[in-house]
CSV table of C-alpha atoms and ligand atoms in Angstrom, one decimal:
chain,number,residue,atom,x,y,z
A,18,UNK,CA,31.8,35.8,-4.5
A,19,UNK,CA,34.4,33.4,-2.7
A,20,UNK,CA,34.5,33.3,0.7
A,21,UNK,CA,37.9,35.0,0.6
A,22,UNK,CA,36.2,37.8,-1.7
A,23,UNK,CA,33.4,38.2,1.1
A,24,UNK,CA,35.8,38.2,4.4
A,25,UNK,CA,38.2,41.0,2.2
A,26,UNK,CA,35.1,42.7,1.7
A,27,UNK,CA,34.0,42.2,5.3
A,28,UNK,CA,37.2,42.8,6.9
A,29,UNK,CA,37.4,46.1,5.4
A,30,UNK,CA,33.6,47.2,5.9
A,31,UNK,CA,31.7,45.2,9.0
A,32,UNK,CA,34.3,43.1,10.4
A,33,UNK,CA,31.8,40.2,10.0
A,34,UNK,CA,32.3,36.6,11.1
A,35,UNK,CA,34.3,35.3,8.2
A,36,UNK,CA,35.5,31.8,8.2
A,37,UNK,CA,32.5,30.8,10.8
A,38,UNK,CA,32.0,27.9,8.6
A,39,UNK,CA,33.7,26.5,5.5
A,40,UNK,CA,34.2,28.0,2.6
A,41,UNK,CA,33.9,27.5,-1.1
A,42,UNK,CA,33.4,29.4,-4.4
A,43,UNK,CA,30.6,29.8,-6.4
A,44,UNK,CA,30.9,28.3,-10.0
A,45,UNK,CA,32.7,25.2,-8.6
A,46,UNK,CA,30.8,23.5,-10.7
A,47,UNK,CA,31.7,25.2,-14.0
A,48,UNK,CA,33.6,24.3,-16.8
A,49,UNK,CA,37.5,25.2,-15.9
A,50,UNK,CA,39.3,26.4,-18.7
A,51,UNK,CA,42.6,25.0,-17.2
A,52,UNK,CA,43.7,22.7,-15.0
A,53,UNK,CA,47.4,21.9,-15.8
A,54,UNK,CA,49.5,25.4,-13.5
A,55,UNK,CA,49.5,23.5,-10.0
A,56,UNK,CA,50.7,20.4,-11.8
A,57,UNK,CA,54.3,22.1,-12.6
A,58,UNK,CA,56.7,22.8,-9.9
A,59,UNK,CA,55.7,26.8,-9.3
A,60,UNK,CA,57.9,28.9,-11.4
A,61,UNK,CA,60.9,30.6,-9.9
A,62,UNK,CA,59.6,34.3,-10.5
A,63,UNK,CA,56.6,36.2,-11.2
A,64,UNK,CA,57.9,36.7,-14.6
A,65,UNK,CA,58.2,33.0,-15.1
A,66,UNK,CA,55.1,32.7,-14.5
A,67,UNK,CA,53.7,35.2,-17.2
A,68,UNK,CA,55.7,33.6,-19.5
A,69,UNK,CA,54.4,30.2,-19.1
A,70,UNK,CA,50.9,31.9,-18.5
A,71,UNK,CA,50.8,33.4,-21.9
A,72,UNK,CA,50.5,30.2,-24.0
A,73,UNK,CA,48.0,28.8,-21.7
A,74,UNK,CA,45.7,31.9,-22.1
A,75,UNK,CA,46.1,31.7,-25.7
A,76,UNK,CA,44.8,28.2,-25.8
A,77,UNK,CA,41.9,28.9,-23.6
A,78,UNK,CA,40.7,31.0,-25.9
A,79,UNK,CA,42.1,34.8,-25.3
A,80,UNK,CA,43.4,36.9,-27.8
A,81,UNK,CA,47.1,37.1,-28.1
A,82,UNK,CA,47.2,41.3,-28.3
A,83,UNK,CA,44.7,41.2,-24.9
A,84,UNK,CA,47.2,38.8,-22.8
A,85,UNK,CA,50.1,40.5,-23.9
A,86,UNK,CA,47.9,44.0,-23.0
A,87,UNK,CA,47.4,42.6,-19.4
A,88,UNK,CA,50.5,41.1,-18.5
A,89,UNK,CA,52.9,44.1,-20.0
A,90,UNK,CA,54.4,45.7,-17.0
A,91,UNK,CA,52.4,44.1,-14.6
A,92,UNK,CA,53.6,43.0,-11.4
A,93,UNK,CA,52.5,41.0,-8.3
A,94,UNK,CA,50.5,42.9,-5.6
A,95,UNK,CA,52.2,41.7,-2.2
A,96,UNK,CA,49.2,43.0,0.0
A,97,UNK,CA,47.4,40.4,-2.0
A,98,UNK,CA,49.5,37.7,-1.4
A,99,UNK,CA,49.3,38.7,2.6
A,100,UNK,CA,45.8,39.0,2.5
A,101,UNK,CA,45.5,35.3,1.2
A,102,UNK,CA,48.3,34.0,3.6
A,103,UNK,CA,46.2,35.2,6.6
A,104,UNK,CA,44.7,32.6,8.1
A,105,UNK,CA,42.9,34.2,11.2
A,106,UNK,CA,43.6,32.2,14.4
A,107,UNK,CA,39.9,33.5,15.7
A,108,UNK,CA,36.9,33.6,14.2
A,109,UNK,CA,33.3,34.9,15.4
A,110,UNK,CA,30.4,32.5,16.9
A,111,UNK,CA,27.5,32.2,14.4
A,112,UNK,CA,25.6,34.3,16.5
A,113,UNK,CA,28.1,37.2,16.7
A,114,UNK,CA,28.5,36.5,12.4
A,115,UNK,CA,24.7,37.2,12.7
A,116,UNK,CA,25.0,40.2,14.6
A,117,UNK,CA,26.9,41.9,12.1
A,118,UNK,CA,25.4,40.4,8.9
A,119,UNK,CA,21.8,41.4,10.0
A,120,UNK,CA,22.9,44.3,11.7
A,121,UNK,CA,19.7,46.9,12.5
A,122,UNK,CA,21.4,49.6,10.3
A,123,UNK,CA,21.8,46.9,7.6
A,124,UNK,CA,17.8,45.9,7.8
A,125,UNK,CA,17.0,49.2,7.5
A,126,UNK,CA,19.3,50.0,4.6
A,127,UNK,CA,17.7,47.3,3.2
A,128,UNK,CA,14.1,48.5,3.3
A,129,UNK,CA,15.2,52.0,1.9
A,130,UNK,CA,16.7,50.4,-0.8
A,131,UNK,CA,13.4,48.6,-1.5
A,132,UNK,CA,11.7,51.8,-1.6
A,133,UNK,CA,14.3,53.3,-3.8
A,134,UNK,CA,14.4,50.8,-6.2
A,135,UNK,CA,10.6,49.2,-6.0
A,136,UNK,CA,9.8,49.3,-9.9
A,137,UNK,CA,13.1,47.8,-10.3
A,138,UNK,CA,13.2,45.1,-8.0
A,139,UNK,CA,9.9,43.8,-8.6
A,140,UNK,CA,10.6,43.5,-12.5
A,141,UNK,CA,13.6,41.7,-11.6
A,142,UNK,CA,11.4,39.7,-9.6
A,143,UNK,CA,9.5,39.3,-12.0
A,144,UNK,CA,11.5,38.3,-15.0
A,145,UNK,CA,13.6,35.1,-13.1
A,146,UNK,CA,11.2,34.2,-10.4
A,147,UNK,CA,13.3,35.5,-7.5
A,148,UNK,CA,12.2,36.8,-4.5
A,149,UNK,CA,13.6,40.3,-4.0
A,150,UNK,CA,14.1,40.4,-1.0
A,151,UNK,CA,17.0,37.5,-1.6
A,152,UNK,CA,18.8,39.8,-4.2
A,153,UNK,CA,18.7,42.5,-2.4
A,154,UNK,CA,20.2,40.6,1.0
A,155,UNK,CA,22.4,39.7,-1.1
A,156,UNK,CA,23.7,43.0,-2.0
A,157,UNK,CA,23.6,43.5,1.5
A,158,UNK,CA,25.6,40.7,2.5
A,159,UNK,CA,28.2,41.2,-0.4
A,160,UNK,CA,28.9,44.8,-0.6
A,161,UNK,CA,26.8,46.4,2.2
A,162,UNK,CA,24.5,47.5,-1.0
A,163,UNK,CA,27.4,48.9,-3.3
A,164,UNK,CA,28.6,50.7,-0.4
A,165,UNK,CA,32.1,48.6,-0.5
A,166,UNK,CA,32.9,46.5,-3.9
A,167,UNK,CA,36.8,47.2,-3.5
A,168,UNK,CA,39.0,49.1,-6.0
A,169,UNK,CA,42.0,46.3,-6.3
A,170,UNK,CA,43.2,45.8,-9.8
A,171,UNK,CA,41.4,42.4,-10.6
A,172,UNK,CA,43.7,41.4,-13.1
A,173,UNK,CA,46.7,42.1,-11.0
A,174,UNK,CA,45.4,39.9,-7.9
A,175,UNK,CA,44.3,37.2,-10.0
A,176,UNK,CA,47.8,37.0,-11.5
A,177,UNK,CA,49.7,37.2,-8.2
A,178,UNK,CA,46.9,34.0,-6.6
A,179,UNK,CA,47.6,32.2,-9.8
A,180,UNK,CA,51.5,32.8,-9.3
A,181,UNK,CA,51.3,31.8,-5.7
A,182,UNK,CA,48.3,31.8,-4.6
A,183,UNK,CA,46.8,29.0,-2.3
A,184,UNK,CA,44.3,27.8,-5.1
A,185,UNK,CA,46.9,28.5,-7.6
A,186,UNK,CA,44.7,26.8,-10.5
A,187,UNK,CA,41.5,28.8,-9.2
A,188,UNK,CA,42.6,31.5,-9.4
A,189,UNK,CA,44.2,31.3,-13.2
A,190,UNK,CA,40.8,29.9,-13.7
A,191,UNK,CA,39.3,33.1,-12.8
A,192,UNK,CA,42.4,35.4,-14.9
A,193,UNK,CA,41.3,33.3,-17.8
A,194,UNK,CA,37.9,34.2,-17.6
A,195,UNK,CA,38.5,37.7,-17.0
A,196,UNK,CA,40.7,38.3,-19.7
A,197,UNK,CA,37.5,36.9,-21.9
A,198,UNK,CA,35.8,39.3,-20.1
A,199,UNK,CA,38.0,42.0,-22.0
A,200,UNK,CA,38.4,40.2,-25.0
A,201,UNK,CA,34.4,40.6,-25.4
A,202,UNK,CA,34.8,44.2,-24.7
A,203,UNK,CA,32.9,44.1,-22.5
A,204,UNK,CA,35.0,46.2,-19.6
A,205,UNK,CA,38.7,48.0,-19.9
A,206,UNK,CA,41.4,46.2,-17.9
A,207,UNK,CA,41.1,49.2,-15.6
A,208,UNK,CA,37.5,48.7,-15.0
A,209,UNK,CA,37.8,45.3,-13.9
A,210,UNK,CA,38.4,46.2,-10.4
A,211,UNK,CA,37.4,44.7,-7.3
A,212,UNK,CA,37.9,42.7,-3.8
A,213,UNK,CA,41.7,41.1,-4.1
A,214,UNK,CA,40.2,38.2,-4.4
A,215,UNK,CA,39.0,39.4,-7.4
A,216,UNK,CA,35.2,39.6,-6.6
A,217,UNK,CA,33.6,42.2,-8.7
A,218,UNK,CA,31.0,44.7,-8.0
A,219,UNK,CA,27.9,45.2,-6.2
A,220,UNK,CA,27.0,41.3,-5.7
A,221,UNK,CA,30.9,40.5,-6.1
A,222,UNK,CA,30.8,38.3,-9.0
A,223,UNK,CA,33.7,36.3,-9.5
A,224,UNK,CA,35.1,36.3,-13.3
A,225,UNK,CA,33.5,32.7,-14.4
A,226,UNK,CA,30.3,33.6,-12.6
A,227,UNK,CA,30.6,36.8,-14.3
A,228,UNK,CA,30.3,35.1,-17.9
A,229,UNK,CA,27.8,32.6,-17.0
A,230,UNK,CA,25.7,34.8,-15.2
A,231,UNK,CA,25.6,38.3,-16.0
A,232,UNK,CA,23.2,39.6,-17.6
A,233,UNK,CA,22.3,43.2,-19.0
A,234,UNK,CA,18.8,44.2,-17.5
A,235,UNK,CA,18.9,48.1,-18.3
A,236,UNK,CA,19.4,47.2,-22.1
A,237,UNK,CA,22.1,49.6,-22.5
A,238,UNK,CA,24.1,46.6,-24.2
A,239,UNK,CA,26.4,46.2,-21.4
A,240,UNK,CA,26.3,43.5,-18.2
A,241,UNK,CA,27.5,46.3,-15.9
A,242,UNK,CA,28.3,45.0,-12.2
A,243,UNK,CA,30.9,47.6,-11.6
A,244,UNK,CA,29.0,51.3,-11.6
A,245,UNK,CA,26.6,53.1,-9.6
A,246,UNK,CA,23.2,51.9,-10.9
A,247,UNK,CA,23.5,48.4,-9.1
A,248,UNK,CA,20.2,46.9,-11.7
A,249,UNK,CA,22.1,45.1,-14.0
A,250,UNK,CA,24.4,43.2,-10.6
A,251,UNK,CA,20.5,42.8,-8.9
A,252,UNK,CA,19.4,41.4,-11.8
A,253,UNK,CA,22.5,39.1,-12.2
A,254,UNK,CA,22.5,37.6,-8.9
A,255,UNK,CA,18.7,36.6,-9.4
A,256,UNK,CA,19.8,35.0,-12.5
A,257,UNK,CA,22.4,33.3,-10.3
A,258,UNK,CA,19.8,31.8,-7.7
A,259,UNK,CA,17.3,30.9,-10.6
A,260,UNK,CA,20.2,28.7,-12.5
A,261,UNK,CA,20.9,27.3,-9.0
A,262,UNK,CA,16.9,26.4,-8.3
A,263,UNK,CA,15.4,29.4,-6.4
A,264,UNK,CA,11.9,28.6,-6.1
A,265,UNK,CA,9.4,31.7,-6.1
A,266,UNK,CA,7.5,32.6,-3.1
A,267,UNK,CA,9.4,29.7,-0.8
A,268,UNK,CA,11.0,30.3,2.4
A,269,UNK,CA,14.9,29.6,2.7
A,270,UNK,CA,13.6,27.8,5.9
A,271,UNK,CA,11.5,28.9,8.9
A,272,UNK,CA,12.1,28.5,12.8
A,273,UNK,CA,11.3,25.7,14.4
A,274,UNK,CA,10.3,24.5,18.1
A,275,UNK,CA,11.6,20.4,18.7
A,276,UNK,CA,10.0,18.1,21.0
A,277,UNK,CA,11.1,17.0,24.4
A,278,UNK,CA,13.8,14.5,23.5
A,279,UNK,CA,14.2,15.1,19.7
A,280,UNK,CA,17.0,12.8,18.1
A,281,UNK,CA,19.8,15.7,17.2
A,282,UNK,CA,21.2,13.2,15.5
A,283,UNK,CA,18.8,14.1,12.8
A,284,UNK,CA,19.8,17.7,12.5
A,285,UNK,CA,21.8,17.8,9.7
A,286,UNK,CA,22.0,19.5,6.8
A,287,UNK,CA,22.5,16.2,4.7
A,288,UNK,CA,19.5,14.8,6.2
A,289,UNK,CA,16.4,16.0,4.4
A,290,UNK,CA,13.1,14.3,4.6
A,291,UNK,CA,9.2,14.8,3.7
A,292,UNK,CA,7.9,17.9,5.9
A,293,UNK,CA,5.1,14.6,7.4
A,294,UNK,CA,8.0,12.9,8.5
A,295,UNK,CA,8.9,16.2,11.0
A,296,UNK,CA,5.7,16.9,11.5
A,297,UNK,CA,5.4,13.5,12.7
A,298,UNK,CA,8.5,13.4,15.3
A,299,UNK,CA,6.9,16.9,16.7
A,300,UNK,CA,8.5,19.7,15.0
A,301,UNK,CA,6.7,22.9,15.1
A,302,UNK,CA,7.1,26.4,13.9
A,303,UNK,CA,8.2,28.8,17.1
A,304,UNK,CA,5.0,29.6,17.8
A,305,UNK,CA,3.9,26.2,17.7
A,306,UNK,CA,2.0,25.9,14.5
A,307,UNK,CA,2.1,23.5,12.1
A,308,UNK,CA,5.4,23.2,9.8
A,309,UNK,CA,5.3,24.6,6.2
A,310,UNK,CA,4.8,21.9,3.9
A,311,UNK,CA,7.5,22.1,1.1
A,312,UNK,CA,9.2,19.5,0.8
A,313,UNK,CA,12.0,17.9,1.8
A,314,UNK,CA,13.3,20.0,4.7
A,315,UNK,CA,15.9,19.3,7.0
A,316,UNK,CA,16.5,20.2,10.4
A,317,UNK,CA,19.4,23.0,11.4
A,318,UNK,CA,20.8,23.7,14.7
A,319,UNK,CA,23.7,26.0,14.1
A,320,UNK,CA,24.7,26.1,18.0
A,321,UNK,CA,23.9,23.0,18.7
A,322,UNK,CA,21.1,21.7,21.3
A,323,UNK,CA,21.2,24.6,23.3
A,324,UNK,CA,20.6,27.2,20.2
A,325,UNK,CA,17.8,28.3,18.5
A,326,UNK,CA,16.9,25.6,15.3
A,327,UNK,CA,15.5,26.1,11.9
A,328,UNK,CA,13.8,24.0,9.3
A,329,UNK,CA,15.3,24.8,5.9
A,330,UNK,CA,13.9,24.4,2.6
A,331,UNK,CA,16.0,24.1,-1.0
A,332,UNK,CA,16.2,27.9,-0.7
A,333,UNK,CA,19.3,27.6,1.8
A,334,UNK,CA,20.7,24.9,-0.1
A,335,UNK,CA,20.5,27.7,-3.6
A,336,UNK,CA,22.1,30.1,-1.6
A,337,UNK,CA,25.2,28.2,-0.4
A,338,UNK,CA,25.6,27.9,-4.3
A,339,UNK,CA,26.2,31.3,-4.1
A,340,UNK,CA,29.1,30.9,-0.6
A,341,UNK,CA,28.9,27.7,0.4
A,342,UNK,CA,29.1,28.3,4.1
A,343,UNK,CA,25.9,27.8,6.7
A,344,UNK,CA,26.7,30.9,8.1
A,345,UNK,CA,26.7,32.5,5.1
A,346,UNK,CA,23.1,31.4,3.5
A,347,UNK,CA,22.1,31.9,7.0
A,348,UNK,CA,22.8,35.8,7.0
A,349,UNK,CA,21.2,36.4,4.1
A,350,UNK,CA,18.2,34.3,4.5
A,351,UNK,CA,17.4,36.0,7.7
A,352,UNK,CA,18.4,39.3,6.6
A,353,UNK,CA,16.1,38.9,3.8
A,354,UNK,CA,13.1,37.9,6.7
A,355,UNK,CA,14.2,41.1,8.0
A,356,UNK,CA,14.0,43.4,4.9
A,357,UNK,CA,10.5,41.7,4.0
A,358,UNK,CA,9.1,42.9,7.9
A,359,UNK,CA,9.7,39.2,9.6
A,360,UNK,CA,10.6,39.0,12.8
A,361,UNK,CA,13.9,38.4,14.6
A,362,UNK,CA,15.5,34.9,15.6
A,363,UNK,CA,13.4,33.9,18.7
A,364,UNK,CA,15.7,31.0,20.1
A,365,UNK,CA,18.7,32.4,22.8
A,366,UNK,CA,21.9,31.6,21.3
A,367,UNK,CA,24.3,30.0,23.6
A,368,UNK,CA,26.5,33.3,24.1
A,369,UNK,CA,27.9,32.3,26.9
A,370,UNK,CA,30.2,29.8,25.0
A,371,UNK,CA,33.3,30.8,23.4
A,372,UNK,CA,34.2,30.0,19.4
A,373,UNK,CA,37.3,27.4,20.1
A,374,UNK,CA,40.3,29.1,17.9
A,375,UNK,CA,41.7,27.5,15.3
A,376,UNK,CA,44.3,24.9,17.0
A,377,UNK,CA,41.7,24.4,19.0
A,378,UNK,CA,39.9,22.8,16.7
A,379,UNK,CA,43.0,21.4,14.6
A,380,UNK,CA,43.4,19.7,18.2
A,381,UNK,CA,39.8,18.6,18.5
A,382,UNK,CA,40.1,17.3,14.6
A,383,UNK,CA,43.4,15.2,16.2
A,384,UNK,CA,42.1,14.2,19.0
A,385,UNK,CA,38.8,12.5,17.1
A,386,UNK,CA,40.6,11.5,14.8
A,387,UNK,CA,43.1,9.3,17.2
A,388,UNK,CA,40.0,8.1,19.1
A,389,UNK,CA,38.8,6.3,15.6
A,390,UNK,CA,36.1,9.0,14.8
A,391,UNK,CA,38.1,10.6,11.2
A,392,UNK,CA,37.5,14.3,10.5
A,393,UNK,CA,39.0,13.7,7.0
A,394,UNK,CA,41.4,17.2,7.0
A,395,UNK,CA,42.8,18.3,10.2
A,396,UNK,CA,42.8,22.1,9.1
A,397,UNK,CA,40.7,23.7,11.5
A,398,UNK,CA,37.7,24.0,10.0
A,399,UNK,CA,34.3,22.4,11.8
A,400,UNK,CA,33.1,21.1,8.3
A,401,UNK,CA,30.6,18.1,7.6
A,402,UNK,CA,32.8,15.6,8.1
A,403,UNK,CA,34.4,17.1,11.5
A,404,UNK,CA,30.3,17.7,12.5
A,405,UNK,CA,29.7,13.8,11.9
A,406,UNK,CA,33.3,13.0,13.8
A,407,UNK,CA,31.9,14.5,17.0
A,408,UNK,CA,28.5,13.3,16.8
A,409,UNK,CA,29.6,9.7,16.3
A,410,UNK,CA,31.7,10.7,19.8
A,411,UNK,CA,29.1,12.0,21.7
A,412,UNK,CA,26.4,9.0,20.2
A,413,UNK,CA,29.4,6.5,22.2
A,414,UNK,CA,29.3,8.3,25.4
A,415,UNK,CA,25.8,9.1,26.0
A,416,UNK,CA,26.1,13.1,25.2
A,417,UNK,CA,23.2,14.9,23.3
A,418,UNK,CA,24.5,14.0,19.3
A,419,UNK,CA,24.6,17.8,18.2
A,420,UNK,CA,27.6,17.9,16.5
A,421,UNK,CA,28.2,21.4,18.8
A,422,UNK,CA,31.9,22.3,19.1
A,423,UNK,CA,32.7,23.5,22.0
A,424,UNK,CA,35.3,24.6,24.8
A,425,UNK,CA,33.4,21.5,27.2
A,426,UNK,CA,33.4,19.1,24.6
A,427,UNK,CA,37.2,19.4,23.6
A,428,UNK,CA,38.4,19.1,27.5
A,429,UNK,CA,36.6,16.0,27.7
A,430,UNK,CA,38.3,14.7,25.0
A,431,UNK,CA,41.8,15.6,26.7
B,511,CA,CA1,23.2,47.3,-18.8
């Protein structure tokens, strides 16, 4: 479930908006099992690497007879290395990410899904607290419900991204943990197939989330993400959101209406505050009623002052445990609305702006940067700190504070 797992699964399925936002990986948090392969100067072959790999696995914990199994004859995958070297120069607005995530065809797949598996998905529900239709957006989101989990050797791709891959220790990480994954007996080395990222299955469970999380809800004995019968993956990625803090019957956030001259400042993520306190400044649902009262919320507006906003709850914040990206636990918040019969986004998206591209933003990063407003990494990615950067520089010259990237906004700063 890394954002590179979602855009390989995207780019071959829906084209979606990957990279909108910035990405992480879920488990980030987890134990690592090693830490030491980025340290050394990268060995000068692929078989190097195995042989410097094999010790290393051994001490983490695998079985000698199942590293020597994987790693006999086994070679790197160049398509995977020029998958993870692409770094695309454009990427989609949120609103055209949207689109495609929350596609019609996708809502109503969705709701025949529900129908299909109702008994299942409410005992799911049921046993970790988890609103179904999260799971099930999830599913959506990940593999366009089971419709696309990729057939790449998982072991093979891991072992080429550890080798040279751009998150070298990450991805041994993730090798590691799926050569436990064998170990247990759990799967054959030729069942553990998936994005080449090595996202697994219907909910594309990476290896380590795979071992935390999976469970086995058919009682069959196995956790089995990879076949047809997606229950025991549904039921895994509730477990997920309940160990990340899903709270039952709870909105991921709602829209919201802001008052006449509301301090954008204030919309931000980071910034979350007793539902009273918004209430008090004059934020309303859309239709003007009063705001739900779970508290804290804070206040999101994706496209800045002139998009629609959205007060979210600790909901969103579970599901960027999952992908940490906005746009991300945006799609499948809202496709999850849509699934459960609510309604579409009623705000107009600014769609008349254009996404900057990549050096566009690398240049906007520069420029703020030179002006004395730092954006941390200059690597092209509008991320918190690039969000703060340019509010701080529209806060000095009298613009609206949205932290909105745009086309405008770079040319002034030229
Ligand atoms: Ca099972």
């Amino acid at each position: 479930m890394s954002r590179m797992a979602i855009c390989a699964i995207f780019a071959a399925a829906v084209a979606s908006g990957c990279g909108v936002s910035s990405a992480n990986s879920p488990g980030a948090g987890e134990p690592q099992v090693s830490r030491a392969a980025s340290n050394l100067p990268k060995p000068a072959s692929f078989a190097e690497w195995k042989a410097q790999f094999r010790p290393r696995a051994i001490a983490a914990g695998v079985s000698p007879g199942t590293v020597d199994q994987a790693l006999a004859g086994l070679t790197e995958n160049p398509e995977v290395v020029r998958l993870d070297g692409a770094q695309s120069e454009f990427t989609k607005p949120i609103w055209e990410y949207l689109d495609g995530a929350v596609s019609a065809d996708r809502v109503a797949t969705g709701r025949a899904k529900f129908a299909q598996y109702g008994g299942t998905l409410d005992a799911i529900e049921a046993r970790y607290g988890v609103d179904k239709e999260a799971f099930v957006a999830i599913w959506g989101m990940e593999s366009s419900y089971g419709t696309y989990k990729g057939s790449m050797p998982v072991i093979r791709s891991l072992a080429t991204l550890a080798y040279e891959g751009r998150r070298r220790d990450f991805a041994e990480d993730q090798l590691v943990a799926a050569l436990r994954i064998v170990d247990a007996g759990e799967a054959a080395p030729s069942q553990l197939v998936g994005s080449w990222a090595g996202a697994m299955g219907h909910t594309q469970f990476m290896p380590t989330s795979y071992l935390t999380y999976a469970v086995d809800f058919t009682g069959d004995g196995r956790r089995d993400v990879w076949s047809a019968d997606p229950t025991d993956a549904l039921a895994s990625a509730a477990h997920y959101l309940k160990q990340s803090g899903w709270v039952h019957n709870q909105p991921w956030g709602v829209e919201v209406k802001l008052p006449k001259g509301f301090d954008y400042a204030l919309a931000d993520q980071a910034q979350r505050r007793p539902v009273a306190d918004w209430r008090a400044r004059g934020v309303t649902r859309i239709d003007g009623s009063a705001l739900p009262d779970y508290a804290p919320a804070a206040i999101l507006a994706p496209a800045g002052a002139r998009g629609p906003a959205f007060a979210i709850y600790d909901n969103f914040y579970v599901i960027k445990k999952y992908n940490n990206a906005t746009s991300y636990a945006m799609g499948v918040g809202h496709l999850a609305n849509r699934i459960g019969g609510g309604s579409t986004i009623q705000g107009a998206w600014p769609r008349h702006e254009r996404e900057l591209s990549r050096t566009e933003k690398i240049e906007m990063q520069e420029r703020l940067t030179a002006k004395g407003y730092d954006t941390g990494t200059k690597d092209g990615v509008i991320g918190p700190n690039t969000i703060s950067a340019i509010r701080a520089y529209q806060q000095a010259r009298g613009m609206t504070p949205d932290g909105f990237a745009t086309v405008a906004l770079l040319q002034t700063m030229r």
